[in-house]
Amino acid sequence: MSVQSREAKLRAIQGEVEPLHEINVPKLDPYDLMPQRESNRLRALSLFSGGGGLDLGFDRAGFSHVASYEILGHAAETLKRARPNWVVNGNQDGDVTSAKWTSLSGEVDIVHGGPPCQPFSIAGRQKGADDTRDMWPELVRCIRAVKPRAFVAENVPALASKKFAPYVQSQIIDMLSYRYHIKMLMLRAEDFGVPQIRRRVVFVGFARKKDAVRFVPPAATHRWGDSQLEFTENLERCMGAREALGLPDIGFDALSPTIRSSLTGPRHTTSILNSVAAQRTFEALQIWPNGVAATREKARAYVANNGHFRLSVQDVAVLQGFPEDWPFDGATYMQLGQLGNAVPPPMGYAVASSVAAAFEA
Ligand SMILES: C[S@@+](CC[C@H](N)C(=O)[O-])C[C@H]1O[C@@H](n2cnc3c(N)ncnc32)[C@H](O)[C@@H]1O
């Protein structure tokens, strides 16, 4: 198959195949989902920053970043390119395991981060604390040393499952509740206008009880299709994947299936496909989820065998709630890996805005 697809790609590059689709102009601008708020003068420290999903959400919510830490060079480079004035520690100096946090004690209002999810993800072996990639103890070490007014920590929904309840209790709650009042939230991307099925568990902790009492979890701003959410006039309609990407109406639309993290698999891939069920949805959407192209022009030229719309990195960014000008660094699989690992920025924005409101009230 890979020989066939290489040959097809070559034919496309040589202009032998007539493109089937116009270059799309997305209807959704993710910036509209997170209007820039004025500075709230709150200082954030970001761990496990990746390509900057959570960082961008906090930034748009009015926080400033004291520093960001990310061990993966390409991901750190993305954030440096996007925010040249920030202190972004990449590669080994971005390694949180060797960071000394004490100099930041009292200098930070909020620590935020999403430790790697592989130890808990249902796509992995779910070894939890026995997985050497488990970085929760490092996040806890940082919070205990820096003593921020609040922290926000996110992960895959599997962390909230019964299987990991003892882990959550012993490694997160017991380690931090000496100082923090902690709440656990389950958030859905579509509730914030992101056209993708994506759930995230988020822990929010406040040092002061009155901040914790004032904290109101982010309410949905959008509503998709048959959502069980109570409808109110304040909720906007969440676009489906086709509409968000500006594709022609085919009489069917749906949220994009969860975009896989392509850095976690055994090989480098440019597929965003996560499951067999996801494949069925993409087929119905007439979107081809494999061989994502580096640009829209290349996606158009490289016609998929079944004639379905081929995605570009910029399209996947829109489906993940990233503005399409976010300057992802590295080869296509690496850019997709940063995207697949990320918190949709509008979800991060919603949490960050709620935390700031609890401080302000
Ligand atoms: C789930 S991703 C975080 C995504 C990010 N929150 C976002 O919204 O874009 C976890 C990140 O932790 C990084 N990481 C893993 N081990 C690390 C370490 N020891 N120090 C710093 N970063 C690390 C990975 O490279 C990966 O980018």
Tab-separated table of N, CA and C in Angstrom, residues 2 51-52 56 83 101 139 183 186 222 263 269 275 282 290 350:
chain	number	residue	atom	x	y	z
A	2	SER	N	1.993	1.167	0.781
A	2	SER	CA	2.798	2.385	0.860
A	2	SER	C	3.504	2.651	-0.476
A	51	GLY	N	2.943	22.073	21.489
A	51	GLY	CA	2.897	23.113	20.462
A	51	GLY	C	2.120	24.337	20.929
A	52	GLY	N	1.653	24.337	22.194
A	52	GLY	CA	1.115	25.567	22.764
A	52	GLY	C	-0.400	25.691	22.839
A	56	LEU	N	-1.773	29.019	24.444
A	56	LEU	CA	-2.515	29.989	23.637
A	56	LEU	C	-3.847	30.337	24.314
A	83	ARG	N	5.411	33.035	19.618
A	83	ARG	CA	5.533	34.077	20.649
A	83	ARG	C	7.016	34.366	20.906
A	101	TRP	N	12.712	24.657	40.710
A	101	TRP	CA	11.577	25.586	40.697
A	101	TRP	C	11.633	26.641	41.799
A	139	LEU	N	4.875	17.367	37.824
A	139	LEU	CA	3.967	18.520	37.894
A	139	LEU	C	3.666	18.840	39.364
A	183	LYS	N	-10.849	20.731	42.273
A	183	LYS	CA	-12.074	20.272	41.585
A	183	LYS	C	-11.678	19.552	40.311
A	186	MET	N	-14.897	17.579	33.635
A	186	MET	CA	-14.809	16.854	32.359
A	186	MET	C	-15.342	17.803	31.286
A	222	HIS	N	-21.301	26.932	23.148
A	222	HIS	CA	-21.819	26.429	21.881
A	222	HIS	C	-22.611	25.146	22.104
A	263	LEU	N	2.223	11.188	17.527
A	263	LEU	CA	3.579	10.981	18.050
A	263	LEU	C	3.644	9.765	18.966
A	269	THR	N	3.491	8.918	11.510
A	269	THR	CA	2.375	8.805	10.580
A	269	THR	C	1.767	10.167	10.300
A	275	SER	N	-9.636	5.250	15.172
A	275	SER	CA	-10.391	4.015	15.400
A	275	SER	C	-11.201	3.665	14.150
A	282	PHE	N	-15.494	9.538	9.036
A	282	PHE	CA	-14.779	10.284	7.992
A	282	PHE	C	-15.310	9.909	6.605
A	290	ASN	N	-6.161	10.111	6.112
A	290	ASN	CA	-4.781	9.616	6.052
A	290	ASN	C	-3.958	10.523	5.138
A	350	ALA	N	-11.415	28.766	27.894
A	350	ALA	CA	-12.600	28.728	28.763
A	350	ALA	C	-12.184	28.464	30.210
